[in-house]
Amino acid sequence: MISRLCLILSGLLLPVVANAAPAQRVITLAPSLTELAFAAGLGDRIIGVSAYSDYPPQARKLEQVANWQGINVERIVTLKPDLVLAWRGGNPQRPLDQLISLGIQVIYLDPQNAQQVAQALEQLAVYSPSPEKAKQAAADFRQQWQALKLKYRREKPVSAFIQFGTQPLFTAAATTMQSEVLNVCGAKNIFADSRVPWPQVSREQVLSRHPQVIVISGGKPQKQVIEDYWGPMLSAQVIALDPDWFSRAGPRILLAAQQLCPQLAAIPEG
């Protein structure tokens, strides 16, 4: 494999230039990074993406060079990118180190909150053929996020449980972007105090904290599953959010908040 890569690379590699701009050939290694790149004006420069990169719609036509099984280093090298966007929290490090050692520029974008989504857009501005588009996207994101925070602030936040799955039962702690979506909409995450970002919890732990709302990702079928799971034990309202909006650390996390906030606002303050 390495010998084949060396043959492919022979005479093709250029020295990495710090903060090279704009990028001509871009590869994104997570769906959220694909969305960030398009929002920053790099859409026409993207030549490869990861599996499940389905937004915006034109991303579906791009070649997939990574999936849950790993990163296709040989194919990436063949495509001759001058910039690879990687997700430190989800992409395996070894193939990324291999790309770097071969002279390919890799930058890591791993937003953990709304402010970092805006910062990621600003970071991509230097690589974008339309840097003002990236900067404006960041400014618009910040403005709309702040507007939601001001509009939906509550004196007494709604107690909410973020639920992922049933067997096992997982949730999200305060350090996650999903918990921040609750906060901006006037809710309090009942497991915000967890020491790990994605704790496994028991049914008894949830019941003891008396959530008024259960927030899930999915549609009507998933909502029905959760309602059946809790049955008469818990009278909390189940709110289902678009899974892509709620799960991806990209610009559309704003849409998840815009979907959730009005539904929480309809719950009277107790």
PDB file of C-alpha atoms in Angstrom:
ATOM      1  CA  MET A   1       0.000   0.000   0.000  1.00  0.00           C
ATOM      2  CA  ILE A   2       2.737   2.472   1.013  1.00  0.00           C
ATOM      3  CA  SER A   3       4.781   1.752  -2.106  1.00  0.00           C
ATOM      4  CA  ARG A   4       1.745   2.432  -4.291  1.00  0.00           C
ATOM      5  CA  LEU A   5       1.168   5.703  -2.466  1.00  0.00           C
ATOM      6  CA  CYS A   6       4.764   6.706  -3.033  1.00  0.00           C
ATOM      7  CA  LEU A   7       4.380   6.088  -6.762  1.00  0.00           C
ATOM      8  CA  ILE A   8       1.222   8.158  -6.857  1.00  0.00           C
ATOM      9  CA  LEU A   9       2.874  10.945  -4.946  1.00  0.00           C
ATOM     10  CA  SER A  10       6.123  11.021  -6.848  1.00  0.00           C
ATOM     11  CA  GLY A  11       6.569  14.521  -8.262  1.00  0.00           C
ATOM     12  CA  LEU A  12       3.108  15.632  -7.114  1.00  0.00           C
ATOM     13  CA  LEU A  13       3.620  16.951  -3.609  1.00  0.00           C
ATOM     14  CA  LEU A  14       4.090  20.633  -2.913  1.00  0.00           C
ATOM     15  CA  PRO A  15       5.356  22.098   0.342  1.00  0.00           C
ATOM     16  CA  VAL A  16       2.615  22.952   2.805  1.00  0.00           C
ATOM     17  CA  VAL A  17       2.164  26.702   3.062  1.00  0.00           C
ATOM     18  CA  ALA A  18       0.736  27.927   6.346  1.00  0.00           C
ATOM     19  CA  ASN A  19      -2.687  29.546   5.951  1.00  0.00           C
ATOM     20  CA  ALA A  20      -2.633  28.988   2.166  1.00  0.00           C
ATOM     21  CA  ALA A  21      -5.608  30.739   0.595  1.00  0.00           C
ATOM     22  CA  PRO A  22      -7.786  30.149  -1.166  1.00  0.00           C
ATOM     23  CA  ALA A  23      -7.901  26.358  -1.322  1.00  0.00           C
ATOM     24  CA  GLN A  24      -8.445  24.846  -4.756  1.00  0.00           C
ATOM     25  CA  ARG A  25      -9.217  21.197  -3.929  1.00  0.00           C
ATOM     26  CA  VAL A  26     -10.895  20.413  -0.611  1.00  0.00           C
ATOM     27  CA  ILE A  27     -11.889  17.169   1.101  1.00  0.00           C
ATOM     28  CA  THR A  28     -14.189  17.044   4.135  1.00  0.00           C
ATOM     29  CA  LEU A  29     -14.163  14.052   6.491  1.00  0.00           C
ATOM     30  CA  ALA A  30     -17.471  14.507   8.350  1.00  0.00           C
ATOM     31  CA  PRO A  31     -20.981  15.606   7.322  1.00  0.00           C
ATOM     32  CA  SER A  32     -20.781  18.604   9.669  1.00  0.00           C
ATOM     33  CA  LEU A  33     -17.520  19.676   8.047  1.00  0.00           C
ATOM     34  CA  THR A  34     -19.126  19.431   4.617  1.00  0.00           C
ATOM     35  CA  GLU A  35     -21.877  21.763   5.791  1.00  0.00           C
ATOM     36  CA  LEU A  36     -19.366  24.181   7.296  1.00  0.00           C
ATOM     37  CA  ALA A  37     -17.321  24.226   4.090  1.00  0.00           C
ATOM     38  CA  PHE A  38     -20.349  24.953   1.920  1.00  0.00           C
ATOM     39  CA  ALA A  39     -21.512  27.683   4.298  1.00  0.00           C
ATOM     40  CA  ALA A  40     -18.063  29.255   4.084  1.00  0.00           C
ATOM     41  CA  GLY A  41     -18.211  29.443   0.266  1.00  0.00           C
ATOM     42  CA  LEU A  42     -15.989  26.423  -0.436  1.00  0.00           C
ATOM     43  CA  GLY A  43     -18.667  24.282  -2.075  1.00  0.00           C
ATOM     44  CA  ASP A  44     -17.268  24.549  -5.599  1.00  0.00           C
ATOM     45  CA  ARG A  45     -13.835  23.508  -4.342  1.00  0.00           C
ATOM     46  CA  ILE A  46     -14.914  20.290  -2.591  1.00  0.00           C
ATOM     47  CA  ILE A  47     -13.801  17.133  -4.425  1.00  0.00           C
ATOM     48  CA  GLY A  48     -14.447  14.480  -1.778  1.00  0.00           C
ATOM     49  CA  VAL A  49     -16.573  14.000   1.329  1.00  0.00           C
ATOM     50  CA  SER A  50     -17.402  11.475   4.018  1.00  0.00           C
ATOM     51  CA  ALA A  51     -20.403   9.173   3.992  1.00  0.00           C
ATOM     52  CA  TYR A  52     -23.718  10.794   4.972  1.00  0.00           C
ATOM     53  CA  SER A  53     -22.662  14.181   3.620  1.00  0.00           C
ATOM     54  CA  ASP A  54     -26.103  14.987   2.249  1.00  0.00           C
ATOM     55  CA  TYR A  55     -26.462  18.718   2.799  1.00  0.00           C
ATOM     56  CA  PRO A  56     -26.638  20.897   0.850  1.00  0.00           C
ATOM     57  CA  PRO A  57     -28.123  18.609  -1.843  1.00  0.00           C
ATOM     58  CA  GLN A  58     -25.150  19.032  -4.200  1.00  0.00           C
ATOM     59  CA  ALA A  59     -22.951  17.338  -1.588  1.00  0.00           C
ATOM     60  CA  ARG A  60     -24.687  14.051  -2.374  1.00  0.00           C
ATOM     61  CA  LYS A  61     -23.079  14.048  -5.833  1.00  0.00           C
ATOM     62  CA  LEU A  62     -19.532  14.215  -4.479  1.00  0.00           C
ATOM     63  CA  GLU A  63     -17.246  11.219  -4.174  1.00  0.00           C
ATOM     64  CA  GLN A  64     -17.150   9.622  -0.742  1.00  0.00           C
ATOM     65  CA  VAL A  65     -13.639   8.980   0.551  1.00  0.00           C
ATOM     66  CA  ALA A  66     -14.412   8.101   4.186  1.00  0.00           C
ATOM     67  CA  ASN A  67     -17.002   6.198   6.178  1.00  0.00           C
ATOM     68  CA  TRP A  68     -17.395   4.424   9.516  1.00  0.00           C
ATOM     69  CA  GLN A  69     -14.836   1.850   8.418  1.00  0.00           C
ATOM     70  CA  GLY A  70     -12.120   4.443   7.932  1.00  0.00           C
ATOM     71  CA  ILE A  71     -10.466   6.943   5.606  1.00  0.00           C
ATOM     72  CA  ASN A  72      -9.400   5.969   2.092  1.00  0.00           C
ATOM     73  CA  VAL A  73      -5.933   7.494   2.195  1.00  0.00           C
ATOM     74  CA  GLU A  74      -4.885   6.198  -1.207  1.00  0.00           C
ATOM     75  CA  ARG A  75      -7.937   7.670  -2.925  1.00  0.00           C
ATOM     76  CA  ILE A  76      -7.493  11.014  -1.159  1.00  0.00           C
ATOM     77  CA  VAL A  77      -3.898  11.210  -2.331  1.00  0.00           C
ATOM     78  CA  THR A  78      -4.969  10.416  -5.891  1.00  0.00           C
ATOM     79  CA  LEU A  79      -7.456  13.308  -5.783  1.00  0.00           C
ATOM     80  CA  LYS A  80      -4.580  15.710  -4.942  1.00  0.00           C
ATOM     81  CA  PRO A  81      -6.305  17.912  -2.343  1.00  0.00           C
ATOM     82  CA  ASP A  82      -4.548  20.986  -1.036  1.00  0.00           C
ATOM     83  CA  LEU A  83      -6.771  21.045   2.053  1.00  0.00           C
ATOM     84  CA  VAL A  84      -8.406  18.315   4.147  1.00  0.00           C
ATOM     85  CA  LEU A  85     -10.910  19.222   6.850  1.00  0.00           C
ATOM     86  CA  ALA A  86     -10.835  16.686   9.673  1.00  0.00           C
ATOM     87  CA  TRP A  87     -12.815  16.001  12.823  1.00  0.00           C
ATOM     88  CA  ARG A  88     -10.450  15.267  15.689  1.00  0.00           C
ATOM     89  CA  GLY A  89     -13.213  13.742  17.791  1.00  0.00           C
ATOM     90  CA  GLY A  90     -14.360  11.299  15.134  1.00  0.00           C
ATOM     91  CA  ASN A  91     -11.695  10.667  12.486  1.00  0.00           C
ATOM     92  CA  PRO A  92      -8.962   8.107  13.241  1.00  0.00           C
ATOM     93  CA  GLN A  93      -5.650   9.863  13.799  1.00  0.00           C
ATOM     94  CA  ARG A  94      -3.315   7.426  12.050  1.00  0.00           C
ATOM     95  CA  PRO A  95      -4.516   8.060   8.461  1.00  0.00           C
ATOM     96  CA  LEU A  96      -4.574  11.792   9.133  1.00  0.00           C
ATOM     97  CA  ASP A  97      -0.962  11.648  10.310  1.00  0.00           C
ATOM     98  CA  GLN A  98      -0.159   9.752   7.124  1.00  0.00           C
ATOM     99  CA  LEU A  99      -1.735  12.474   4.986  1.00  0.00           C
ATOM    100  CA  ILE A 100       0.196  15.141   6.865  1.00  0.00           C
ATOM    101  CA  SER A 101       3.452  13.231   6.460  1.00  0.00           C
ATOM    102  CA  LEU A 102       2.819  13.142   2.718  1.00  0.00           C
ATOM    103  CA  GLY A 103       2.588  16.922   2.590  1.00  0.00           C
ATOM    104  CA  ILE A 104      -1.182  17.372   2.545  1.00  0.00           C
ATOM    105  CA  GLN A 105      -2.522  20.183   4.692  1.00  0.00           C
ATOM    106  CA  VAL A 106      -4.988  18.969   7.324  1.00  0.00           C
ATOM    107  CA  ILE A 107      -6.873  21.331   9.617  1.00  0.00           C
ATOM    108  CA  TYR A 108      -9.099  20.205  12.469  1.00  0.00           C
ATOM    109  CA  LEU A 109     -12.535  21.657  13.090  1.00  0.00           C
ATOM    110  CA  ASP A 110     -14.429  20.235  16.057  1.00  0.00           C
ATOM    111  CA  PRO A 111     -16.951  22.809  17.326  1.00  0.00           C
ATOM    112  CA  GLN A 112     -18.213  22.057  20.825  1.00  0.00           C
ATOM    113  CA  ASN A 113     -20.642  24.956  21.118  1.00  0.00           C
ATOM    114  CA  ALA A 114     -22.393  27.634  19.078  1.00  0.00           C
ATOM    115  CA  GLN A 115     -19.584  30.148  19.456  1.00  0.00           C
ATOM    116  CA  GLN A 116     -17.129  27.614  18.029  1.00  0.00           C
ATOM    117  CA  VAL A 117     -19.393  26.996  15.019  1.00  0.00           C
ATOM    118  CA  ALA A 118     -19.077  30.703  14.191  1.00  0.00           C
ATOM    119  CA  GLN A 119     -15.332  30.576  14.833  1.00  0.00           C
ATOM    120  CA  ALA A 120     -14.991  27.593  12.472  1.00  0.00           C
ATOM    121  CA  LEU A 121     -16.673  29.587   9.702  1.00  0.00           C
ATOM    122  CA  GLU A 122     -14.248  32.451  10.328  1.00  0.00           C
ATOM    123  CA  GLN A 123     -11.314  30.053  10.297  1.00  0.00           C
ATOM    124  CA  LEU A 124     -12.412  28.778   6.884  1.00  0.00           C
ATOM    125  CA  ALA A 125     -12.648  32.313   5.479  1.00  0.00           C
ATOM    126  CA  VAL A 126      -8.914  32.360   4.741  1.00  0.00           C
ATOM    127  CA  TYR A 127      -9.286  29.263   2.534  1.00  0.00           C
ATOM    128  CA  SER A 128     -12.487  30.406   0.824  1.00  0.00           C
ATOM    129  CA  PRO A 129     -12.639  32.041  -2.609  1.00  0.00           C
ATOM    130  CA  SER A 130     -15.380  34.175  -1.008  1.00  0.00           C
ATOM    131  CA  PRO A 131     -14.001  35.065   2.426  1.00  0.00           C
ATOM    132  CA  GLU A 132     -16.690  37.662   3.011  1.00  0.00           C
ATOM    133  CA  LYS A 133     -19.326  34.953   2.625  1.00  0.00           C
ATOM    134  CA  ALA A 134     -17.715  32.940   5.408  1.00  0.00           C
ATOM    135  CA  LYS A 135     -17.423  35.984   7.669  1.00  0.00           C
ATOM    136  CA  GLN A 136     -21.016  36.997   6.995  1.00  0.00           C
ATOM    137  CA  ALA A 137     -22.221  33.441   7.705  1.00  0.00           C
ATOM    138  CA  ALA A 138     -20.430  33.600  11.060  1.00  0.00           C
ATOM    139  CA  ALA A 139     -21.904  36.992  11.886  1.00  0.00           C
ATOM    140  CA  ASP A 140     -25.422  35.924  10.911  1.00  0.00           C
ATOM    141  CA  PHE A 141     -25.120  32.750  12.972  1.00  0.00           C
ATOM    142  CA  ARG A 142     -24.035  34.679  16.066  1.00  0.00           C
ATOM    143  CA  GLN A 143     -26.776  37.264  15.648  1.00  0.00           C
ATOM    144  CA  GLN A 144     -29.537  34.694  15.251  1.00  0.00           C
ATOM    145  CA  TRP A 145     -28.257  32.601  18.162  1.00  0.00           C
ATOM    146  CA  GLN A 146     -28.179  35.627  20.434  1.00  0.00           C
ATOM    147  CA  ALA A 147     -31.677  36.624  19.307  1.00  0.00           C
ATOM    148  CA  LEU A 148     -33.004  33.204  20.330  1.00  0.00           C
ATOM    149  CA  LYS A 149     -31.288  33.467  23.707  1.00  0.00           C
ATOM    150  CA  LEU A 150     -32.889  36.824  24.403  1.00  0.00           C
ATOM    151  CA  LYS A 151     -36.335  35.871  23.124  1.00  0.00           C
ATOM    152  CA  TYR A 152     -36.693  32.572  24.968  1.00  0.00           C
ATOM    153  CA  ARG A 153     -34.980  33.287  28.269  1.00  0.00           C
ATOM    154  CA  ARG A 154     -37.090  32.106  31.221  1.00  0.00           C
ATOM    155  CA  GLU A 155     -36.999  32.935  34.908  1.00  0.00           C
ATOM    156  CA  LYS A 156     -37.628  29.277  35.690  1.00  0.00           C
ATOM    157  CA  PRO A 157     -36.187  26.999  32.982  1.00  0.00           C
ATOM    158  CA  VAL A 158     -38.065  23.917  31.808  1.00  0.00           C
ATOM    159  CA  SER A 159     -36.432  20.735  33.118  1.00  0.00           C
ATOM    160  CA  ALA A 160     -35.501  18.600  30.118  1.00  0.00           C
ATOM    161  CA  PHE A 161     -33.986  15.200  29.426  1.00  0.00           C
ATOM    162  CA  ILE A 162     -32.054  14.639  26.202  1.00  0.00           C
ATOM    163  CA  GLN A 163     -32.606  10.999  25.248  1.00  0.00           C
ATOM    164  CA  PHE A 164     -30.595   8.891  22.832  1.00  0.00           C
ATOM    165  CA  GLY A 165     -31.767   5.311  22.448  1.00  0.00           C
ATOM    166  CA  THR A 166     -33.472   3.096  25.016  1.00  0.00           C
ATOM    167  CA  GLN A 167     -31.280   0.033  25.510  1.00  0.00           C
ATOM    168  CA  PRO A 168     -28.867   1.341  26.609  1.00  0.00           C
ATOM    169  CA  LEU A 169     -30.172   4.743  27.576  1.00  0.00           C
ATOM    170  CA  PHE A 170     -27.795   7.619  26.836  1.00  0.00           C
ATOM    171  CA  THR A 171     -27.977  11.362  27.311  1.00  0.00           C
ATOM    172  CA  ALA A 172     -25.814  14.481  26.923  1.00  0.00           C
ATOM    173  CA  ALA A 173     -24.024  16.581  29.541  1.00  0.00           C
ATOM    174  CA  ALA A 174     -23.554  20.348  29.790  1.00  0.00           C
ATOM    175  CA  THR A 175     -20.407  20.331  27.654  1.00  0.00           C
ATOM    176  CA  THR A 176     -22.274  19.206  24.523  1.00  0.00           C
ATOM    177  CA  MET A 177     -23.823  21.345  21.830  1.00  0.00           C
ATOM    178  CA  GLN A 178     -27.124  19.491  22.308  1.00  0.00           C
ATOM    179  CA  SER A 179     -27.287  20.715  25.895  1.00  0.00           C
ATOM    180  CA  GLU A 180     -26.532  24.238  24.712  1.00  0.00           C
ATOM    181  CA  VAL A 181     -29.544  24.037  22.382  1.00  0.00           C
ATOM    182  CA  LEU A 182     -31.704  23.370  25.444  1.00  0.00           C
ATOM    183  CA  ASN A 183     -30.163  26.283  27.317  1.00  0.00           C
ATOM    184  CA  VAL A 184     -30.706  28.808  24.541  1.00  0.00           C
ATOM    185  CA  CYS A 185     -34.365  27.790  24.419  1.00  0.00           C
ATOM    186  CA  GLY A 186     -34.981  28.267  28.130  1.00  0.00           C
ATOM    187  CA  ALA A 187     -34.546  24.693  29.341  1.00  0.00           C
ATOM    188  CA  LYS A 188     -32.276  23.074  31.917  1.00  0.00           C
ATOM    189  CA  ASN A 189     -30.610  19.772  31.115  1.00  0.00           C
ATOM    190  CA  ILE A 190     -31.287  17.428  34.046  1.00  0.00           C
ATOM    191  CA  PHE A 191     -27.946  15.685  33.458  1.00  0.00           C
ATOM    192  CA  ALA A 192     -25.905  18.840  32.886  1.00  0.00           C
ATOM    193  CA  ASP A 193     -23.801  17.919  35.911  1.00  0.00           C
ATOM    194  CA  SER A 194     -22.489  14.681  34.408  1.00  0.00           C
ATOM    195  CA  ARG A 195     -18.694  14.329  34.435  1.00  0.00           C
ATOM    196  CA  VAL A 196     -18.658  12.692  30.998  1.00  0.00           C
ATOM    197  CA  PRO A 197     -20.106  14.217  27.813  1.00  0.00           C
ATOM    198  CA  TRP A 198     -22.317  11.265  26.849  1.00  0.00           C
ATOM    199  CA  PRO A 199     -23.318   9.399  30.027  1.00  0.00           C
ATOM    200  CA  GLN A 200     -25.255   6.161  30.128  1.00  0.00           C
ATOM    201  CA  VAL A 201     -28.094   6.541  32.621  1.00  0.00           C
ATOM    202  CA  SER A 202     -30.763   4.361  34.130  1.00  0.00           C
ATOM    203  CA  ARG A 203     -34.506   4.728  33.941  1.00  0.00           C
ATOM    204  CA  GLU A 204     -34.580   5.269  37.695  1.00  0.00           C
ATOM    205  CA  GLN A 205     -32.106   8.150  37.460  1.00  0.00           C
ATOM    206  CA  VAL A 206     -34.310   9.893  34.908  1.00  0.00           C
ATOM    207  CA  LEU A 207     -37.482   9.392  36.933  1.00  0.00           C
ATOM    208  CA  SER A 208     -35.830  10.739  40.079  1.00  0.00           C
ATOM    209  CA  ARG A 209     -35.035  14.041  38.305  1.00  0.00           C
ATOM    210  CA  HIS A 210     -38.629  14.618  37.104  1.00  0.00           C
ATOM    211  CA  PRO A 211     -38.108  16.105  33.623  1.00  0.00           C
ATOM    212  CA  GLN A 212     -40.985  18.072  32.146  1.00  0.00           C
ATOM    213  CA  VAL A 213     -39.760  17.440  28.603  1.00  0.00           C
ATOM    214  CA  ILE A 214     -37.870  14.718  26.765  1.00  0.00           C
ATOM    215  CA  VAL A 215     -35.945  15.908  23.712  1.00  0.00           C
ATOM    216  CA  ILE A 216     -35.004  13.330  21.071  1.00  0.00           C
ATOM    217  CA  SER A 217     -33.738  13.300  17.498  1.00  0.00           C
ATOM    218  CA  GLY A 218     -36.056  11.743  14.955  1.00  0.00           C
ATOM    219  CA  GLY A 219     -39.589  11.932  13.619  1.00  0.00           C
ATOM    220  CA  LYS A 220     -43.022  10.648  14.576  1.00  0.00           C
ATOM    221  CA  PRO A 221     -42.011   6.945  14.671  1.00  0.00           C
ATOM    222  CA  GLN A 222     -39.140   7.662  17.055  1.00  0.00           C
ATOM    223  CA  LYS A 223     -41.382   9.878  19.176  1.00  0.00           C
ATOM    224  CA  GLN A 224     -43.906   7.067  19.518  1.00  0.00           C
ATOM    225  CA  VAL A 225     -41.177   4.637  20.576  1.00  0.00           C
ATOM    226  CA  ILE A 226     -40.070   6.976  23.366  1.00  0.00           C
ATOM    227  CA  GLU A 227     -43.628   7.605  24.528  1.00  0.00           C
ATOM    228  CA  ASP A 228     -44.234   3.859  24.686  1.00  0.00           C
ATOM    229  CA  TYR A 229     -40.926   3.321  26.494  1.00  0.00           C
ATOM    230  CA  TRP A 230     -41.891   5.593  29.386  1.00  0.00           C
ATOM    231  CA  GLY A 231     -45.600   4.826  29.367  1.00  0.00           C
ATOM    232  CA  PRO A 232     -47.446   5.949  32.493  1.00  0.00           C
ATOM    233  CA  MET A 233     -44.236   6.226  34.534  1.00  0.00           C
ATOM    234  CA  LEU A 234     -43.378   9.646  33.156  1.00  0.00           C
ATOM    235  CA  SER A 235     -45.784  12.283  31.906  1.00  0.00           C
ATOM    236  CA  ALA A 236     -43.118  14.401  30.225  1.00  0.00           C
ATOM    237  CA  GLN A 237     -43.834  15.853  26.785  1.00  0.00           C
ATOM    238  CA  VAL A 238     -41.690  14.286  24.043  1.00  0.00           C
ATOM    239  CA  ILE A 239     -40.270  16.707  21.468  1.00  0.00           C
ATOM    240  CA  ALA A 240     -38.632  15.250  18.356  1.00  0.00           C
ATOM    241  CA  LEU A 241     -36.041  17.331  16.509  1.00  0.00           C
ATOM    242  CA  ASP A 242     -34.618  16.830  13.036  1.00  0.00           C
ATOM    243  CA  PRO A 243     -31.737  14.376  13.609  1.00  0.00           C
ATOM    244  CA  ASP A 244     -29.321  16.073  11.225  1.00  0.00           C
ATOM    245  CA  TRP A 245     -29.970  19.509  12.681  1.00  0.00           C
ATOM    246  CA  PHE A 246     -29.621  18.303  16.265  1.00  0.00           C
ATOM    247  CA  SER A 247     -26.692  15.923  15.892  1.00  0.00           C
ATOM    248  CA  ARG A 248     -24.294  17.773  13.579  1.00  0.00           C
ATOM    249  CA  ALA A 249     -21.943  20.410  14.926  1.00  0.00           C
ATOM    250  CA  GLY A 250     -22.514  22.779  12.038  1.00  0.00           C
ATOM    251  CA  PRO A 251     -24.563  25.822  11.053  1.00  0.00           C
ATOM    252  CA  ARG A 252     -27.855  23.914  11.087  1.00  0.00           C
ATOM    253  CA  ILE A 253     -27.663  23.490  14.862  1.00  0.00           C
ATOM    254  CA  LEU A 254     -29.371  26.885  14.732  1.00  0.00           C
ATOM    255  CA  LEU A 255     -32.339  25.263  12.974  1.00  0.00           C
ATOM    256  CA  ALA A 256     -32.581  22.687  15.779  1.00  0.00           C
ATOM    257  CA  ALA A 257     -32.821  25.515  18.288  1.00  0.00           C
ATOM    258  CA  GLN A 258     -35.403  27.326  16.158  1.00  0.00           C
ATOM    259  CA  GLN A 259     -37.416  24.096  16.031  1.00  0.00           C
ATOM    260  CA  LEU A 260     -37.216  23.511  19.781  1.00  0.00           C
ATOM    261  CA  CYS A 261     -37.611  26.992  21.257  1.00  0.00           C
ATOM    262  CA  PRO A 262     -41.251  27.679  20.306  1.00  0.00           C
ATOM    263  CA  GLN A 263     -42.311  24.258  21.597  1.00  0.00           C
ATOM    264  CA  LEU A 264     -40.683  24.864  24.971  1.00  0.00           C
ATOM    265  CA  ALA A 265     -42.128  28.373  25.108  1.00  0.00           C
ATOM    266  CA  ALA A 266     -45.622  26.863  24.960  1.00  0.00           C
ATOM    267  CA  ILE A 267     -45.008  25.108  28.288  1.00  0.00           C
ATOM    268  CA  PRO A 268     -46.231  27.307  31.161  1.00  0.00           C
ATOM    269  CA  GLU A 269     -43.723  28.345  33.787  1.00  0.00           C
ATOM    270  CA  GLY A 270     -44.419  26.370  36.925  1.00  0.00           C
TER     271      GLY A 270
END
